[in-house]
Amino acid sequence: MQEPTLPSVQERLLKGIQAQQAGELQQAEAIYLEILAEYPEQADALHLLGTVSQALGELELAASLIESAIEQNPQVALYHHNLGVVYESLGQLENALSCYQKSLQLNPQALTSAFQASKLLLNLRRSEEAIPLLNSLLGHHPSQSGIPLAEVHLYLAIACRDQGEHSVALSHLEQALILDPDLAQARWFYHLYLPAVYQNEQELEYFRSRFIKHLDILIEETPLETQEQQKTALSASGLGTNHYLQYQGFNDIELQRKYANFVQSIVKACYPEWSSPPPPRSRSKGDPIRVGFLSDSMRACSYSRLSLGWVKYLNAHLNADLSTNQANPDRIDRKFKIFAYHVDPKTDFMTELYRQYADTFRHIPAGLEAVATQVLQDQLDVLVYLEIGLSPLILQLASLRLAPVQCSTWAHPVTSGLSTIDYFLSSDLMEPDNGQEHYSETLIRLPHLGTCFEKPALPKQNRYRTDFGLRKDAVVYLTCQYLGKYLPQYDYLFAAIAKRVPTAQFVFLALPNRAIAEKFRQRLANVFSAYELSLDKHCLILPQLDYEAYLDLNRCADVMLDSYGWSGGITTLEAIAMGLPVITCPGKLMRGRHTYAMLKRMGLTALIAPDLSSYEDLAIQLGSNPEFRHHMATQIQQRRDLLFEDQECVTALGHFLQQVLTLPRLETGGFSLLAPHSLKPQGIHGVQGIAKYPIP
């Protein structure tokens, strides 16, 4: 092979770069291809052609080209950085992080790589690793690094909040706003700041009052007159949601309405054409109802597991001969055409199950406009958001009117507060009598738990008490909820139980992370000290576990203590699947009544305490009386199947979906329920303005 004349190649590369910078991508592509036709292993040409492919949206090709460049010359930091950019666009965050870290290793002055790596670490919930990287950037002037210091302070605030360092986080936000008063993301984060875990009741009350005050300030300070202001506000609202507010344990319907209306006003200002309800689709006889299920969690997480049974069984349970239809699925008279929309880049085996069970599956990780456009093109009759309130993208989408009827579900057990969401699909057993007071939507009480949850497969046990650091002689109380569910005013319960059950050992998990777990541990230490008890003897906080290890931990426990105020959902279902006795004290809101509903469904009211004093006594009785504990475990094993694959609620959901399209239209674009007596022939009954859907 003829040796290249270096100036000739470099001159052509320079022309390609100039064309690329001018936006003439096809010309640049042609130049790089010409070089590679002569010199197939020319690393710079491979790399630059990869960057062109990335700009054209050909991400797989871009990754392949830059990987080839690195094979030819692995010592160029820029190659690794740009491969990281491509991997990040592909949603391969771990691979992207490795590339940025390699770039930094090769060139410690690759400040952009440090910045990108720190943001990825935050996305991957590894904020403790992001903090030193971000701090290192503060010593460089923006003219040197090209990185705005205000943004560095913003991301440091996010990292410090994740670590439970609230005063430091707020200080970083104040500094960010001094450096750049127009940095909308910092302004939103500052005004809506809430911790994940509180050290005491006073801190909780302070941050609640602060949130109420600053929400009003933020609304007042957010102009929406110009397109630029609207886009800025939309971007800022995408930083996060107010979901930490619900962990405080209050009925937040008015705050939810105010916050949701604020976000909705921003989204509507940006997309006025999608704010009015689409006209109902003209349906001929026998035309299936088009139902969409939309989420960013159609992957291995709790929200997807709660809703998968709806997608799986919805058609099968509205036919005259169910057994025949199950045996011959091609003969099913389909009442519904089911669409599933997964809007997050990450996919896994659970995503494939949604793909398998839906008639039409769409993976749209391209953002709000792409999702909204596709949903409208599909002309749905009903759109069900599987959860509203955790993801800012889902909240923004739900602020639009993409279908004539729109619903939310108890997967996130809090009202959306949105005027565009007509119905809240909940559980009859979970809701208190006054449940409608907690929702801006019309409350729909589906039978039993309202969810068709697959019974967990139980692998062989591989870990035992010693593997987890549990004492063999201990009465092990499993207390494994997200730590934000444990409010400080109820910490005394653990110490009070330990005082009367000397061998008690409480097991927590470090959720969301080790730093928050250490803050929580300090909180418990104060309580146990007041009771003259050893925290180390009675409390163990384990790191996050993989699924099989978590199931083994359930096997090692004697009792599960449900959290008060925000109950366990899937954690309780899994404990019951393992035969573990669970005790609960129901709260006033639905989110504090999940375990209560499960025990009621099984008829095990002996495990339900009417108040916290009785809860304490019941925990002590189970810990002190092995015979009673064994009896309750046996009862759970005999009755647990009532909670799993409960397809009655799917049938009721189907009847609701059929009925809701016949209801008269409101001016707001929602639907009103008919008078209760007019629905009774179809097996649907109204109770205190709440729609209740039993099996006909």
PDB file of N, CA, C and O in Angstrom, residues 16 72 88 132 134 153 170-171 188 249-250 253 261 325 427 440 449 452 467 479 544 553 557 560 606 618 644 646 693:
ATOM      1  N   GLY A  16     -12.861  19.008   5.042  1.00  0.00           N
ATOM      2  CA  GLY A  16     -14.025  18.292   5.557  1.00  0.00           C
ATOM      3  C   GLY A  16     -14.537  18.912   6.846  1.00  0.00           C
ATOM      4  O   GLY A  16     -15.754  19.072   7.043  1.00  0.00           O
ATOM      5  N   GLN A  72      -7.609   1.940  15.533  1.00  0.00           N
ATOM      6  CA  GLN A  72      -6.408   2.374  14.833  1.00  0.00           C
ATOM      7  C   GLN A  72      -5.503   3.221  15.720  1.00  0.00           C
ATOM      8  O   GLN A  72      -4.272   3.124  15.634  1.00  0.00           O
ATOM      9  N   GLU A  88     -24.237   7.973  24.508  1.00  0.00           N
ATOM     10  CA  GLU A  88     -25.237   8.664  25.315  1.00  0.00           C
ATOM     11  C   GLU A  88     -26.518   8.867  24.509  1.00  0.00           C
ATOM     12  O   GLU A  88     -27.622   8.683  25.029  1.00  0.00           O
ATOM     13  N   PRO A 132     -16.757  15.259  43.192  1.00  0.00           N
ATOM     14  CA  PRO A 132     -15.360  15.692  42.985  1.00  0.00           C
ATOM     15  C   PRO A 132     -15.074  16.146  41.553  1.00  0.00           C
ATOM     16  O   PRO A 132     -14.283  17.074  41.348  1.00  0.00           O
ATOM     17  N   LEU A 134     -17.214  17.651  39.525  1.00  0.00           N
ATOM     18  CA  LEU A 134     -17.796  18.984  39.390  1.00  0.00           C
ATOM     19  C   LEU A 134     -16.993  20.025  40.158  1.00  0.00           C
ATOM     20  O   LEU A 134     -16.772  21.144  39.675  1.00  0.00           O
ATOM     21  N   HIS A 153     -22.556  24.720  39.195  1.00  0.00           N
ATOM     22  CA  HIS A 153     -23.199  24.875  40.504  1.00  0.00           C
ATOM     23  C   HIS A 153     -24.572  24.202  40.530  1.00  0.00           C
ATOM     24  O   HIS A 153     -24.960  23.610  41.550  1.00  0.00           O
ATOM     25  N   LEU A 170     -28.578  24.230  48.458  1.00  0.00           N
ATOM     26  CA  LEU A 170     -29.238  25.527  48.272  1.00  0.00           C
ATOM     27  C   LEU A 170     -28.216  26.639  48.052  1.00  0.00           C
ATOM     28  O   LEU A 170     -28.458  27.572  47.285  1.00  0.00           O
ATOM     29  N   SER A 171     -27.060  26.535  48.709  1.00  0.00           N
ATOM     30  CA  SER A 171     -25.997  27.518  48.510  1.00  0.00           C
ATOM     31  C   SER A 171     -25.493  27.481  47.060  1.00  0.00           C
ATOM     32  O   SER A 171     -25.258  28.535  46.446  1.00  0.00           O
ATOM     33  N   TRP A 188     -35.952  26.957  39.005  1.00  0.00           N
ATOM     34  CA  TRP A 188     -36.983  25.969  39.345  1.00  0.00           C
ATOM     35  C   TRP A 188     -36.540  25.098  40.510  1.00  0.00           C
ATOM     36  O   TRP A 188     -37.300  24.859  41.455  1.00  0.00           O
ATOM     37  N   GLY A 249     -46.842  13.171  53.615  1.00  0.00           N
ATOM     38  CA  GLY A 249     -47.977  12.519  54.247  1.00  0.00           C
ATOM     39  C   GLY A 249     -49.265  13.310  54.310  1.00  0.00           C
ATOM     40  O   GLY A 249     -50.165  12.940  55.074  1.00  0.00           O
ATOM     41  N   PHE A 250     -49.410  14.372  53.515  1.00  0.00           N
ATOM     42  CA  PHE A 250     -50.603  15.209  53.570  1.00  0.00           C
ATOM     43  C   PHE A 250     -51.482  14.992  52.332  1.00  0.00           C
ATOM     44  O   PHE A 250     -51.027  14.468  51.314  1.00  0.00           O
ATOM     45  N   ILE A 253     -54.044  17.775  47.380  1.00  0.00           N
ATOM     46  CA  ILE A 253     -54.801  18.009  46.157  1.00  0.00           C
ATOM     47  C   ILE A 253     -54.711  19.454  45.679  1.00  0.00           C
ATOM     48  O   ILE A 253     -54.528  19.714  44.479  1.00  0.00           O
ATOM     49  N   ASN A 261     -51.340  22.839  37.194  1.00  0.00           N
ATOM     50  CA  ASN A 261     -51.857  23.903  36.331  1.00  0.00           C
ATOM     51  C   ASN A 261     -50.738  24.798  35.820  1.00  0.00           C
ATOM     52  O   ASN A 261     -50.777  25.299  34.687  1.00  0.00           O
ATOM     53  N   ASN A 325     -61.945 -19.051  24.043  1.00  0.00           N
ATOM     54  CA  ASN A 325     -61.103 -17.980  23.508  1.00  0.00           C
ATOM     55  C   ASN A 325     -59.657 -18.142  23.935  1.00  0.00           C
ATOM     56  O   ASN A 325     -58.738 -17.859  23.181  1.00  0.00           O
ATOM     57  N   SER A 427     -58.101   1.299  43.323  1.00  0.00           N
ATOM     58  CA  SER A 427     -58.514   0.041  43.946  1.00  0.00           C
ATOM     59  C   SER A 427     -59.645   0.303  44.924  1.00  0.00           C
ATOM     60  O   SER A 427     -59.531   1.170  45.794  1.00  0.00           O
ATOM     61  N   SER A 440     -58.428  15.325  41.741  1.00  0.00           N
ATOM     62  CA  SER A 440     -59.029  16.248  40.784  1.00  0.00           C
ATOM     63  C   SER A 440     -59.755  15.466  39.691  1.00  0.00           C
ATOM     64  O   SER A 440     -60.659  15.994  39.046  1.00  0.00           O
ATOM     65  N   LEU A 449     -57.676  -5.191  44.315  1.00  0.00           N
ATOM     66  CA  LEU A 449     -56.501  -4.313  44.281  1.00  0.00           C
ATOM     67  C   LEU A 449     -56.472  -3.438  43.024  1.00  0.00           C
ATOM     68  O   LEU A 449     -55.643  -2.534  42.920  1.00  0.00           O
ATOM     69  N   CYS A 452     -53.776  -6.569  38.088  1.00  0.00           N
ATOM     70  CA  CYS A 452     -53.575  -7.996  37.828  1.00  0.00           C
ATOM     71  C   CYS A 452     -52.078  -8.263  37.873  1.00  0.00           C
ATOM     72  O   CYS A 452     -51.373  -8.135  36.875  1.00  0.00           O
ATOM     73  N   ASP A 467     -25.249 -14.506  55.743  1.00  0.00           N
ATOM     74  CA  ASP A 467     -24.826 -13.800  54.529  1.00  0.00           C
ATOM     75  C   ASP A 467     -25.230 -12.335  54.556  1.00  0.00           C
ATOM     76  O   ASP A 467     -24.603 -11.494  53.907  1.00  0.00           O
ATOM     77  N   THR A 479     -38.002  -4.094  57.231  1.00  0.00           N
ATOM     78  CA  THR A 479     -38.501  -2.723  57.057  1.00  0.00           C
ATOM     79  C   THR A 479     -37.763  -2.142  55.854  1.00  0.00           C
ATOM     80  O   THR A 479     -36.831  -1.358  56.015  1.00  0.00           O
ATOM     81  N   GLN A 544     -28.279  -1.716  48.641  1.00  0.00           N
ATOM     82  CA  GLN A 544     -29.290  -2.174  47.698  1.00  0.00           C
ATOM     83  C   GLN A 544     -28.938  -3.572  47.204  1.00  0.00           C
ATOM     84  O   GLN A 544     -27.768  -3.892  46.983  1.00  0.00           O
ATOM     85  N   LEU A 553     -33.669 -12.300  51.384  1.00  0.00           N
ATOM     86  CA  LEU A 553     -33.792 -11.519  52.616  1.00  0.00           C
ATOM     87  C   LEU A 553     -35.191 -11.671  53.197  1.00  0.00           C
ATOM     88  O   LEU A 553     -35.367 -11.785  54.416  1.00  0.00           O
ATOM     89  N   ALA A 557     -36.468 -13.225  57.085  1.00  0.00           N
ATOM     90  CA  ALA A 557     -37.175 -12.388  58.052  1.00  0.00           C
ATOM     91  C   ALA A 557     -38.288 -13.170  58.740  1.00  0.00           C
ATOM     92  O   ALA A 557     -38.755 -14.204  58.253  1.00  0.00           O
ATOM     93  N   MET A 560     -42.750  -8.626  58.397  1.00  0.00           N
ATOM     94  CA  MET A 560     -42.553  -7.362  57.693  1.00  0.00           C
ATOM     95  C   MET A 560     -43.410  -6.297  58.362  1.00  0.00           C
ATOM     96  O   MET A 560     -44.602  -6.512  58.606  1.00  0.00           O
ATOM     97  N   ALA A 606     -56.611  -9.799  61.214  1.00  0.00           N
ATOM     98  CA  ALA A 606     -55.833  -9.878  62.458  1.00  0.00           C
ATOM     99  C   ALA A 606     -54.486  -9.181  62.319  1.00  0.00           C
ATOM    100  O   ALA A 606     -53.858  -8.840  63.331  1.00  0.00           O
ATOM    101  N   LEU A 618     -49.197  -5.243  68.095  1.00  0.00           N
ATOM    102  CA  LEU A 618     -49.254  -6.365  67.164  1.00  0.00           C
ATOM    103  C   LEU A 618     -47.854  -6.791  66.735  1.00  0.00           C
ATOM    104  O   LEU A 618     -47.566  -7.998  66.640  1.00  0.00           O
ATOM    105  N   PHE A 644     -52.877 -12.613  43.308  1.00  0.00           N
ATOM    106  CA  PHE A 644     -52.099 -12.702  42.077  1.00  0.00           C
ATOM    107  C   PHE A 644     -52.964 -13.151  40.900  1.00  0.00           C
ATOM    108  O   PHE A 644     -53.891 -13.950  41.056  1.00  0.00           O
ATOM    109  N   ASP A 646     -55.216 -11.686  39.398  1.00  0.00           N
ATOM    110  CA  ASP A 646     -56.621 -11.381  39.678  1.00  0.00           C
ATOM    111  C   ASP A 646     -57.211 -10.666  38.463  1.00  0.00           C
ATOM    112  O   ASP A 646     -57.124  -9.447  38.335  1.00  0.00           O
ATOM    113  N   TYR A 693     -66.769  -0.154  39.780  1.00  0.00           N
ATOM    114  CA  TYR A 693     -66.927  -1.093  38.682  1.00  0.00           C
ATOM    115  C   TYR A 693     -66.759  -2.531  39.167  1.00  0.00           C
ATOM    116  O   TYR A 693     -65.715  -3.137  39.029  1.00  0.00           O
TER     117      TYR A 693
END
